Short mmCIF file of C-alpha atoms in Angstrom, two decimals:
data_model
loop_
_atom_site.label_atom_id
_atom_site.label_comp_id
_atom_site.label_asym_id
_atom_site.label_seq_id
_atom_site.Cartn_x
_atom_site.Cartn_y
_atom_site.Cartn_z
CA MET A 1 -26.79 -37.30 -16.76
CA ARG A 2 -24.90 -38.47 -13.68
CA TYR A 3 -23.92 -36.11 -10.88
CA ALA A 4 -20.19 -36.34 -11.66
CA GLN A 5 -20.84 -35.47 -15.30
CA LYS A 6 -22.93 -32.50 -14.24
CA MET A 7 -20.06 -31.31 -12.02
CA VAL A 8 -17.57 -31.59 -14.91
CA CYS A 9 -19.85 -29.79 -17.37
CA LEU A 10 -20.66 -27.02 -14.91
CA LEU A 11 -17.03 -26.42 -13.97
CA VAL A 12 -15.89 -26.47 -17.61
CA LEU A 13 -18.62 -23.99 -18.57
CA VAL A 14 -17.75 -21.65 -15.72
CA LEU A 15 -14.02 -21.92 -16.47
CA ALA A 16 -14.57 -21.41 -20.21
CA ALA A 17 -16.72 -18.34 -19.62
CA SER A 18 -14.41 -16.74 -17.06
CA PHE A 19 -11.17 -17.67 -18.87
CA GLY A 20 -12.57 -16.62 -22.27
CA ILE A 21 -13.99 -13.30 -21.10
CA GLY A 22 -10.91 -12.48 -19.05
CA GLY A 23 -8.52 -13.40 -21.87
CA CYS A 24 -10.48 -11.44 -24.48
CA VAL A 25 -10.63 -8.38 -22.23
CA LEU A 26 -6.88 -8.60 -21.69
CA LEU A 27 -6.09 -9.08 -25.38
CA TYR A 28 -8.37 -6.31 -26.61
CA SER A 29 -7.26 -3.86 -23.94
CA ASP A 30 -3.61 -4.48 -24.92
CA PHE A 31 -4.57 -4.07 -28.58
CA ALA A 32 -6.34 -0.81 -27.79
CA VAL A 33 -3.20 0.52 -26.10
CA GLN A 34 -1.04 -0.45 -29.08
CA ARG A 35 -3.50 1.09 -31.52
CA SER A 36 -3.61 4.32 -29.50
CA ARG A 37 0.17 4.53 -29.59
CA ALA A 38 0.18 3.81 -33.32
CA ALA A 39 -2.54 6.43 -33.90
CA ALA A 40 -0.50 9.05 -32.03
CA SER A 41 2.56 8.16 -34.12
CA ASP A 42 0.55 8.24 -37.34
CA ALA A 43 -1.01 11.61 -36.49
CA ALA A 44 2.44 13.06 -35.83
CA ALA A 45 3.77 11.64 -39.11
CA HIS A 46 0.77 13.03 -40.99
CA ALA A 47 1.28 16.45 -39.44
CA GLN A 48 4.95 16.33 -40.40
CA ALA A 49 4.04 15.33 -44.00
CA CYS A 50 1.52 18.22 -44.23
CA THR A 51 4.09 20.71 -42.88
CA LEU A 52 6.78 19.51 -45.27
CA LEU A 53 4.49 19.67 -48.34
CA GLN A 54 3.16 23.09 -47.33
CA THR A 55 6.73 24.41 -46.88
CA GLU A 56 7.79 23.12 -50.29
CA ILE A 57 4.74 24.69 -51.97
CA ILE A 58 5.47 28.07 -50.35
CA ASP A 59 9.13 27.82 -51.38
CA LEU A 60 8.13 27.14 -54.98
CA GLN A 61 5.74 30.08 -54.98
CA ARG A 62 8.40 32.42 -53.53
CA ARG A 63 10.79 31.42 -56.25
CA GLY A 64 8.13 32.05 -58.88
CA VAL A 65 7.89 28.47 -59.95
CA SER A 66 4.49 27.32 -61.15
CA VAL A 67 2.81 24.96 -58.68
CA GLY A 68 1.09 22.66 -61.11
CA ASP A 69 -0.19 19.16 -60.76
CA ALA A 70 3.09 17.68 -61.96
CA ALA A 71 5.10 19.60 -59.37
CA LEU A 72 2.68 18.65 -56.60
CA THR A 73 2.72 15.03 -57.70
CA ALA A 74 6.52 15.02 -57.61
CA ARG A 75 6.56 16.46 -54.12
CA VAL A 76 3.98 13.92 -52.84
CA GLU A 77 5.83 10.97 -54.40
CA ALA A 78 9.10 12.25 -52.92
CA GLN A 79 7.78 11.66 -49.38
CA GLN A 80 7.72 7.89 -50.17
CA ARG A 81 4.58 7.04 -48.27
CA PRO A 82 1.05 6.17 -49.36
CA ALA A 83 -0.69 9.45 -49.93
CA ALA A 84 -3.20 11.28 -52.11
CA LEU A 85 -3.54 14.99 -52.92
CA TRP A 86 -6.84 16.65 -53.74
CA ARG A 87 -7.56 20.08 -55.16
CA GLY A 88 -11.13 20.66 -54.10
CA ASP A 89 -12.99 17.60 -55.33
CA THR A 90 -10.37 16.81 -57.99
CA LEU A 91 -7.75 14.16 -57.30
CA VAL A 92 -4.27 15.48 -58.19
CA CYS A 93 -2.35 12.29 -57.43
CA ALA A 94 -2.48 9.10 -55.39
CA THR A 95 0.46 6.82 -54.56
CA LEU A 96 -1.99 4.19 -53.20
CA PRO A 97 -4.84 3.41 -55.59
CA GLY A 98 -7.35 2.77 -52.88
CA LEU A 99 -6.92 6.27 -51.47
CA ALA A 100 -8.62 7.72 -54.56
CA ASP A 101 -11.89 6.42 -53.16
CA PHE A 102 -11.63 8.44 -49.92
CA PRO A 103 -12.00 12.21 -50.47
CA LEU A 104 -11.98 12.80 -46.70
CA GLU A 105 -12.91 15.98 -44.95
CA ASN A 106 -10.40 18.13 -43.13
CA ALA A 107 -9.00 16.57 -39.91
CA ALA A 108 -10.71 13.24 -40.69
CA ALA A 109 -9.12 9.97 -39.56
CA VAL A 110 -10.47 6.57 -40.60
CA THR A 111 -9.34 2.93 -40.71
CA VAL A 112 -9.49 1.47 -44.20
CA ARG A 113 -9.40 -2.24 -44.96
CA THR A 114 -8.23 -3.20 -48.41
CA GLU A 115 -7.55 -6.64 -49.79
CA GLY A 116 -4.98 -8.14 -47.41
CA ALA A 117 -4.09 -4.87 -45.67
CA VAL A 118 -5.33 -2.39 -43.08
CA TYR A 119 -4.51 1.34 -43.20
CA THR A 120 -5.13 4.30 -40.97
CA VAL A 121 -5.95 7.31 -43.19
CA TYR A 122 -5.66 10.99 -42.18
CA ALA A 123 -6.74 14.11 -44.12
CA SER A 124 -5.79 17.79 -43.62
CA ASP A 125 -6.44 20.97 -45.66
CA LEU A 126 -3.46 22.94 -47.01
CA GLN A 127 -3.21 26.42 -48.53
CA GLY A 128 -4.45 26.88 -52.07
CA GLY A 129 -7.50 24.62 -51.67
CA LEU A 130 -5.39 21.50 -51.36
CA ARG A 131 -6.10 18.56 -49.09
CA LEU A 132 -3.45 15.95 -48.25
CA VAL A 133 -4.50 12.40 -47.40
CA THR A 134 -1.86 10.05 -45.98
CA ALA A 135 -2.17 6.33 -45.14
CA TYR A 136 -0.22 4.24 -42.64
CA ASP A 137 -0.07 0.49 -42.89
CA ARG A 138 -1.28 -1.18 -39.66
CA THR A 139 -1.71 -4.65 -41.09
CA GLU A 140 0.89 -6.15 -38.76
CA LEU A 141 -0.85 -4.65 -35.72
CA TYR A 142 -4.14 -6.32 -36.63
CA ARG A 143 -2.38 -9.49 -37.75
CA GLY A 144 -0.64 -9.64 -34.37
CA ARG A 145 -3.98 -9.28 -32.61
CA ARG A 146 -5.42 -12.11 -34.69
CA ALA A 147 -2.41 -14.34 -33.99
CA ALA A 148 -2.61 -13.60 -30.26
CA LEU A 149 -6.31 -14.42 -30.28
CA THR A 150 -5.62 -17.71 -32.06
CA ARG A 151 -2.90 -18.63 -29.56
CA PHE A 152 -5.22 -17.72 -26.70
CA LEU A 153 -8.04 -19.89 -28.07
CA ALA A 154 -5.63 -22.82 -28.51
CA LEU A 155 -4.39 -22.29 -24.95
CA GLU A 156 -7.98 -22.14 -23.69
CA VAL A 157 -8.79 -25.43 -25.40
CA VAL A 158 -5.77 -27.08 -23.78
CA VAL A 159 -6.55 -25.60 -20.36
CA LEU A 160 -10.21 -26.58 -20.57
CA GLY A 161 -9.29 -30.10 -21.66
CA ALA A 162 -6.87 -30.48 -18.75
CA ALA A 163 -9.40 -28.94 -16.36
CA ALA A 164 -12.11 -31.32 -17.60
CA LEU A 165 -9.83 -34.32 -17.08
CA VAL A 166 -8.78 -33.25 -13.57
CA THR A 167 -12.36 -32.35 -12.69
CA ALA A 168 -13.59 -35.72 -13.94
CA LEU A 169 -11.05 -37.54 -11.75
CA LEU A 170 -11.90 -35.38 -8.72
CA ALA A 171 -15.64 -35.70 -9.34
CA ALA A 172 -15.32 -39.48 -9.59
CA ARG A 173 -13.41 -39.52 -6.30
CA LEU A 174 -15.83 -37.13 -4.59
CA THR A 175 -18.93 -38.97 -5.77
CA ARG A 176 -17.61 -42.46 -4.97
CA PRO A 177 -19.15 -42.28 -1.45
CA LEU A 178 -22.50 -41.47 -3.07
CA ALA A 179 -22.15 -44.61 -5.17
CA VAL A 180 -21.46 -46.57 -1.97
CA LEU A 181 -24.58 -45.08 -0.37
CA THR A 182 -26.64 -45.88 -3.47
CA GLU A 183 -25.38 -49.47 -3.57
CA ALA A 184 -26.02 -49.90 0.15
CA GLY A 185 -29.55 -48.55 -0.22
CA ALA A 186 -30.25 -50.98 -3.07
CA GLN A 187 -28.87 -53.93 -1.07
CA ILE A 188 -30.95 -52.99 1.99
CA ALA A 189 -34.02 -52.65 -0.22
CA ALA A 190 -33.24 -56.14 -1.59
CA GLY A 191 -33.25 -57.57 1.94
CA ASP A 192 -29.63 -57.27 3.13
CA TYR A 193 -30.55 -55.38 6.31
CA ALA A 194 -27.06 -55.84 7.80
CA ARG A 195 -25.43 -53.74 5.03
CA ARG A 196 -23.69 -50.59 6.30
CA THR A 197 -21.63 -47.85 4.60
CA ALA A 198 -19.18 -46.80 7.38
CA LEU A 199 -17.67 -44.00 5.25
CA HIS A 200 -14.87 -41.87 6.73
CA THR A 201 -14.43 -38.79 4.55
CA GLY A 202 -14.25 -36.12 7.25
CA ASP A 203 -16.99 -34.01 5.68
CA GLU A 204 -20.76 -33.86 5.22
CA ILE A 205 -20.66 -37.20 3.36
CA GLU A 206 -19.42 -38.88 6.55
CA THR A 207 -22.26 -37.26 8.49
CA LEU A 208 -24.70 -38.50 5.86
CA SER A 209 -23.13 -41.97 6.10
CA ARG A 210 -23.59 -42.05 9.87
CA SER A 211 -27.21 -40.94 9.49
CA PHE A 212 -27.74 -43.56 6.78
CA ASP A 213 -26.26 -46.31 8.97
CA ALA A 214 -28.34 -45.17 11.94
CA MET A 215 -31.42 -45.34 9.72
CA ALA A 216 -30.37 -48.81 8.55
CA ASP A 217 -29.94 -49.89 12.19
CA ALA A 218 -33.42 -48.61 12.97
CA VAL A 219 -34.85 -50.38 9.90
CA GLN A 220 -33.08 -53.63 10.80
CA GLU A 221 -34.30 -53.40 14.38
CA LYS A 222 -37.83 -52.64 13.19
CA ILE A 223 -37.75 -55.55 10.75
CA ALA A 224 -36.48 -57.84 13.50
CA ASP A 225 -39.27 -56.62 15.79
CA LEU A 226 -41.84 -57.19 13.05
CA GLN A 227 -40.49 -60.67 12.35
CA ALA A 228 -40.50 -61.47 16.06
CA ASP A 229 -44.03 -60.08 16.35
CA VAL A 230 -45.17 -62.20 13.40
CA GLN A 231 -43.53 -65.24 14.97
CA ARG A 232 -45.20 -64.49 18.30
CA ARG A 233 -48.54 -64.14 16.56
CA GLU A 234 -48.04 -67.43 14.74
CA ASP A 235 -47.02 -69.10 18.01
CA PHE A 236 -50.02 -67.51 19.74
CA VAL A 237 -52.44 -68.72 17.07
CA GLY A 238 -50.91 -72.20 17.11
CA ALA A 239 -50.99 -72.41 20.89
CA PHE A 240 -54.50 -70.97 21.05
CA THR A 241 -55.70 -73.51 18.48
CA HIS A 242 -54.08 -76.32 20.45
CA GLU A 243 -55.54 -75.10 23.73
CA LEU A 244 -59.00 -75.00 22.18
CA LYS A 245 -58.61 -78.37 20.49
CA THR A 246 -57.69 -80.31 23.64
CA PRO A 247 -60.76 -79.46 25.79
CA MET A 248 -63.07 -79.52 22.79
CA THR A 249 -61.87 -83.05 21.94
CA SER A 250 -62.57 -84.18 25.50
CA ILE A 251 -65.99 -82.49 25.59
CA ILE A 252 -67.02 -83.95 22.23
CA GLY A 253 -65.73 -87.41 23.14
CA TYR A 254 -67.53 -87.58 26.48
CA ALA A 255 -70.68 -86.10 24.93
CA ASP A 256 -70.62 -88.83 22.25
CA ILE A 257 -70.28 -91.47 24.95
CA LEU A 258 -73.26 -90.07 26.82
CA ALA A 259 -75.30 -89.79 23.63
CA THR A 260 -74.52 -93.14 22.01
CA MET A 261 -73.71 -95.60 24.75
CA GLN A 262 -75.56 -97.08 27.69
CA THR A 263 -73.37 -96.22 30.68
CA ASP A 264 -73.80 -96.80 34.37
CA PRO A 265 -74.30 -93.82 36.70
CA ALA A 266 -70.65 -93.79 37.76
CA GLU A 267 -69.45 -93.47 34.16
CA GLN A 268 -72.06 -90.81 33.50
CA ARG A 269 -70.85 -88.81 36.48
CA GLU A 270 -67.25 -89.19 35.32
CA ALA A 271 -68.14 -88.00 31.81
CA ALA A 272 -70.19 -85.10 33.12
CA ALA A 273 -67.36 -84.10 35.49
CA ALA A 274 -64.86 -84.20 32.62
CA ILE A 275 -67.13 -82.09 30.43
CA ALA A 276 -67.63 -79.58 33.27
CA HIS A 277 -63.85 -79.45 33.93
CA GLU A 278 -63.00 -78.81 30.31
CA GLY A 279 -65.83 -76.29 30.03
CA ARG A 280 -64.48 -74.36 33.00
CA ARG A 281 -61.06 -74.41 31.35
CA LEU A 282 -62.56 -72.90 28.19
CA GLU A 283 -64.41 -70.30 30.26
CA ALA A 284 -61.24 -69.33 32.14
CA LEU A 285 -59.34 -69.23 28.85
CA SER A 286 -61.91 -66.90 27.27
CA HIS A 287 -61.93 -64.60 30.31
CA LYS A 288 -58.15 -64.27 30.29
CA LEU A 289 -58.06 -63.68 26.55
CA LEU A 290 -60.63 -60.92 26.93
CA ALA A 291 -58.57 -59.43 29.76
CA LEU A 292 -55.43 -59.48 27.61
CA LEU A 293 -57.22 -57.80 24.72
CA GLY A 294 -58.75 -55.20 27.02
CA LEU A 295 -55.34 -54.29 28.48
CA SER A 296 -53.94 -53.90 24.97
CA GLU A 297 -56.70 -51.56 23.83
CA GLU A 298 -57.58 -49.36 26.79
CA ALA A 299 -55.49 -46.80 28.65
CA LEU A 300 -55.32 -47.28 32.42
CA THR A 301 -56.42 -44.61 34.93
CA LEU A 302 -54.50 -44.91 38.19
CA THR A 303 -56.26 -44.35 41.50
CA ALA A 304 -55.33 -44.71 45.18
CA VAL A 305 -55.27 -48.41 46.15
CA PRO A 306 -54.78 -49.24 49.89
CA LEU A 307 -52.96 -52.56 49.82
CA ASP A 308 -54.48 -53.54 53.20
CA SER A 309 -57.88 -53.68 51.47
CA LEU A 310 -56.59 -56.21 48.91
CA TRP A 311 -55.42 -58.91 51.34
CA PRO A 312 -58.92 -60.11 52.45
CA ARG A 313 -60.14 -60.11 48.86
CA LEU A 314 -57.05 -62.05 47.78
CA ARG A 315 -57.64 -64.73 50.42
CA ALA A 316 -61.27 -65.04 49.33
CA ALA A 317 -60.25 -65.37 45.68
CA CYS A 318 -57.64 -68.04 46.47
CA PRO A 319 -59.26 -70.30 49.11
CA ALA A 320 -56.95 -73.21 48.31
CA ALA A 321 -53.83 -71.22 49.15
CA VAL A 322 -52.11 -71.18 52.54
CA LEU A 323 -51.44 -67.46 52.14
CA GLN A 324 -49.28 -65.33 54.41
CA THR A 325 -49.86 -61.58 53.85
CA PRO A 326 -47.82 -58.64 55.21
CA PRO A 327 -48.85 -57.22 58.61
CA PRO A 328 -50.57 -53.82 58.64
CA PRO A 329 -50.15 -51.04 57.92
CA ALA A 330 -49.48 -51.41 54.19
CA PRO A 331 -48.77 -48.44 51.91
CA ILE A 332 -51.20 -46.91 49.43
CA VAL A 333 -50.13 -47.35 45.81
CA ALA A 334 -51.22 -45.78 42.53
CA GLY A 335 -52.97 -48.34 40.40
CA ASP A 336 -56.16 -50.14 39.47
CA ALA A 337 -57.48 -52.22 42.38
CA GLU A 338 -59.22 -54.87 40.27
CA LEU A 339 -56.25 -55.40 37.99
CA LEU A 340 -53.81 -55.56 40.90
CA LEU A 341 -56.06 -58.10 42.61
CA ASP A 342 -56.14 -60.15 39.40
CA LEU A 343 -52.34 -59.94 39.13
CA LEU A 344 -51.80 -61.14 42.72
CA CYS A 345 -54.47 -63.83 42.36
CA ASN A 346 -52.78 -65.27 39.26
CA LEU A 347 -49.37 -65.23 40.95
CA VAL A 348 -50.75 -66.94 44.07
CA GLN A 349 -52.59 -69.58 42.02
CA ASN A 350 -49.41 -70.30 40.04
CA ALA A 351 -47.52 -70.64 43.34
CA VAL A 352 -50.15 -73.07 44.67
CA ARG A 353 -49.88 -75.22 41.53
CA ALA A 354 -46.09 -75.27 41.70
CA ALA A 355 -45.82 -76.17 45.40
CA ALA A 356 -46.75 -79.29 47.34
CA PRO A 357 -50.26 -79.38 48.83
CA GLY A 358 -50.42 -77.35 52.04
CA SER A 359 -47.17 -75.48 51.37
CA PRO A 360 -47.38 -71.79 52.31
CA VAL A 361 -47.38 -68.97 49.76
CA VAL A 362 -45.84 -65.80 51.18
CA LEU A 363 -46.69 -62.27 50.02
CA TYR A 364 -44.04 -59.67 50.85
CA CYS A 365 -44.46 -55.88 50.71
CA SER A 366 -41.48 -53.49 50.94
CA GLN A 367 -41.21 -49.74 50.32
CA SER A 368 -38.16 -47.83 49.13
CA GLY A 369 -38.73 -44.14 48.61
CA ASP A 370 -41.62 -43.63 46.21
CA ALA A 371 -41.72 -47.29 45.11
CA VAL A 372 -43.49 -50.28 46.65
CA THR A 373 -42.42 -53.81 45.71
CA LEU A 374 -44.87 -56.71 46.03
CA THR A 375 -43.36 -60.21 45.95
CA VAL A 376 -45.11 -63.60 45.81
CA ALA A 377 -42.82 -66.44 46.92
CA ASP A 378 -43.31 -70.20 47.00
CA THR A 379 -41.23 -73.27 47.80
CA GLY A 380 -42.36 -75.28 44.82
CA CYS A 381 -40.60 -77.04 41.98
CA GLY A 382 -39.06 -73.89 40.50
CA ILE A 383 -38.41 -72.99 36.88
CA PRO A 384 -35.34 -74.01 34.83
CA PRO A 385 -33.14 -70.99 33.90
CA GLU A 386 -33.56 -71.60 30.16
CA GLU A 387 -37.35 -71.35 30.50
CA LEU A 388 -37.43 -67.99 32.34
CA PRO A 389 -37.25 -65.71 29.24
CA ARG A 390 -40.40 -67.30 27.73
CA ILE A 391 -42.71 -67.96 30.67
CA THR A 392 -44.58 -64.64 30.19
CA GLU A 393 -45.47 -65.53 26.59
CA PRO A 394 -49.15 -66.40 26.03
CA PHE A 395 -49.88 -70.17 26.23
CA TYR A 396 -46.29 -70.99 27.16
CA MET A 397 -46.16 -73.65 29.92
CA VAL A 398 -43.10 -75.31 31.40
CA ASP A 399 -45.00 -78.53 32.26
CA LYS A 400 -48.01 -78.64 29.95
CA SER A 401 -49.50 -81.86 31.26
CA ARG A 402 -49.37 -80.71 34.87
CA ALA A 403 -50.70 -77.26 33.97
CA ARG A 404 -53.68 -78.65 32.06
CA ARG A 405 -54.36 -81.18 34.79
CA GLN A 406 -54.51 -78.34 37.32
CA GLY A 407 -56.66 -76.15 35.06
CA GLY A 408 -53.87 -73.88 33.78
CA SER A 409 -54.02 -72.24 30.37
CA GLY A 410 -50.61 -70.60 30.01
CA LEU A 411 -52.11 -67.10 30.07
CA GLY A 412 -51.74 -66.23 33.76
CA LEU A 413 -48.18 -64.83 33.67
CA ALA A 414 -48.83 -63.18 30.28
CA LEU A 415 -51.80 -61.39 31.83
CA CYS A 416 -49.73 -60.45 34.89
CA GLN A 417 -47.01 -59.02 32.62
CA ARG A 418 -49.59 -56.90 30.77
CA ILE A 419 -51.05 -55.66 34.07
CA ALA A 420 -47.58 -54.75 35.34
CA ALA A 421 -46.80 -52.95 32.06
CA ALA A 422 -50.06 -51.00 32.33
CA HIS A 423 -48.79 -49.77 35.74
CA GLY A 424 -45.45 -48.76 34.25
CA SER A 425 -43.65 -51.77 35.69
CA ALA A 426 -42.60 -55.31 34.75
CA LEU A 427 -42.45 -58.71 36.41
CA GLN A 428 -39.15 -59.63 38.02
CA ILE A 429 -38.89 -63.43 38.26
CA GLU A 430 -36.27 -65.28 40.30
CA SER A 431 -36.40 -69.06 40.44
CA GLU A 432 -34.25 -72.03 41.30
CA PRO A 433 -35.32 -75.56 40.39
CA GLY A 434 -36.35 -77.53 43.46
CA LYS A 435 -36.30 -74.53 45.79
CA GLY A 436 -39.11 -72.27 44.58
CA THR A 437 -39.91 -69.05 42.74
CA ARG A 438 -40.17 -65.35 43.63
CA VAL A 439 -42.18 -63.02 41.37
CA SER A 440 -42.02 -59.26 42.08
CA VAL A 441 -43.72 -56.15 40.72
CA THR A 442 -42.89 -52.54 41.65
CA LEU A 443 -45.65 -49.92 41.96
CA PRO A 444 -45.53 -46.15 42.59
CA VAL A 445 -46.65 -44.75 45.96
CA TRP A 446 -49.86 -42.73 45.73
CA ARG A 447 -49.41 -38.98 46.09
CA GLU A 448 -52.22 -36.53 46.72
CA VAL A 449 -51.13 -34.37 43.77
CA GLN A 450 -52.15 -37.27 41.53
CA SER A 451 -55.78 -37.03 42.59
#
């Protein structure tokens, strides 16, 4: 059963119960009042009939007239009302045949139902062992109650029918937003993640609609993130496969030459150098992949890192770079010294590859409050604006041929981005084609309370 139908049935049941009970109480209370008034009138009439008959009997006795059954019957019939007269247990007369079956006790009052009629019967003892029973027709009183009850039931049927119709219309209107929510949920489940309800009812349904739409927004965003993540994984696998295939093809080709052909020493040295170059590329690629995986799996513990201690190590790690480092003193930052050294080394090596041989690479260090910004700047070829959003993706290279020729793998900036994220920061890259690139990362200043 649908919710609207349940609402209609429930309201009709409640209305039928309340209207029926209330109407019956009203009808029967009114009937009780009328019957009480009729009973009072009947009792008075019975008392009057008893007094009149008793007076006539006394008058006959005073005049010396015999008070026989015939005389008593004449006096009872003269009152022109249903009555019966008993002498002890013997019936003297009865103007209503049914009264002969009710030899009532003194002061008794009962309601008698005969075929098609209702009477109220009273009995009282008179002098001489007589008992007078009188009956008063109350058929119309009961017939009126029955007619009123019939009219009330007909009215209740009409009212309940009208109430059911109005309730059905209102329930359909009130539950229409629920149908919209149900339809929207089914469409979202079927893949229409852009479906929204946007209901404006001014009540709890509107609040539910806003919550539903917020949930749908979150689901759509999550689905988009999952799809983007799947696409990134597919791109990563494709790029990784390609990066493995290129050096492996060179290694296998040169190895086949050395194994199957008679070559002069110069060709042998060239083949061996090519194999060694591609092998180093594979080694660097594996190291950076392991570093990326390690940053994804392990939480980082920050320690005090004096930046002055990193400059000599950076120069030693990048001997081909004409590196200009900041003058002392340099601030102490919160971080991991080895990872920060790796980050700076990758940035410097990228700057060396992008610039002309012998061009300087400048490392800037600036502090603002509790933040220290490190910037690596070069005067190289720069990066086109449309390439900037993707250069931190694994294996993404702006100039693939130049990068491979110089030993690049497309993982350096991806690794730097992960290292920056592990320090609660991110790479800020500014570049202009033909003028150079600036890559910055912001680190927190070390505070003693952190130790």
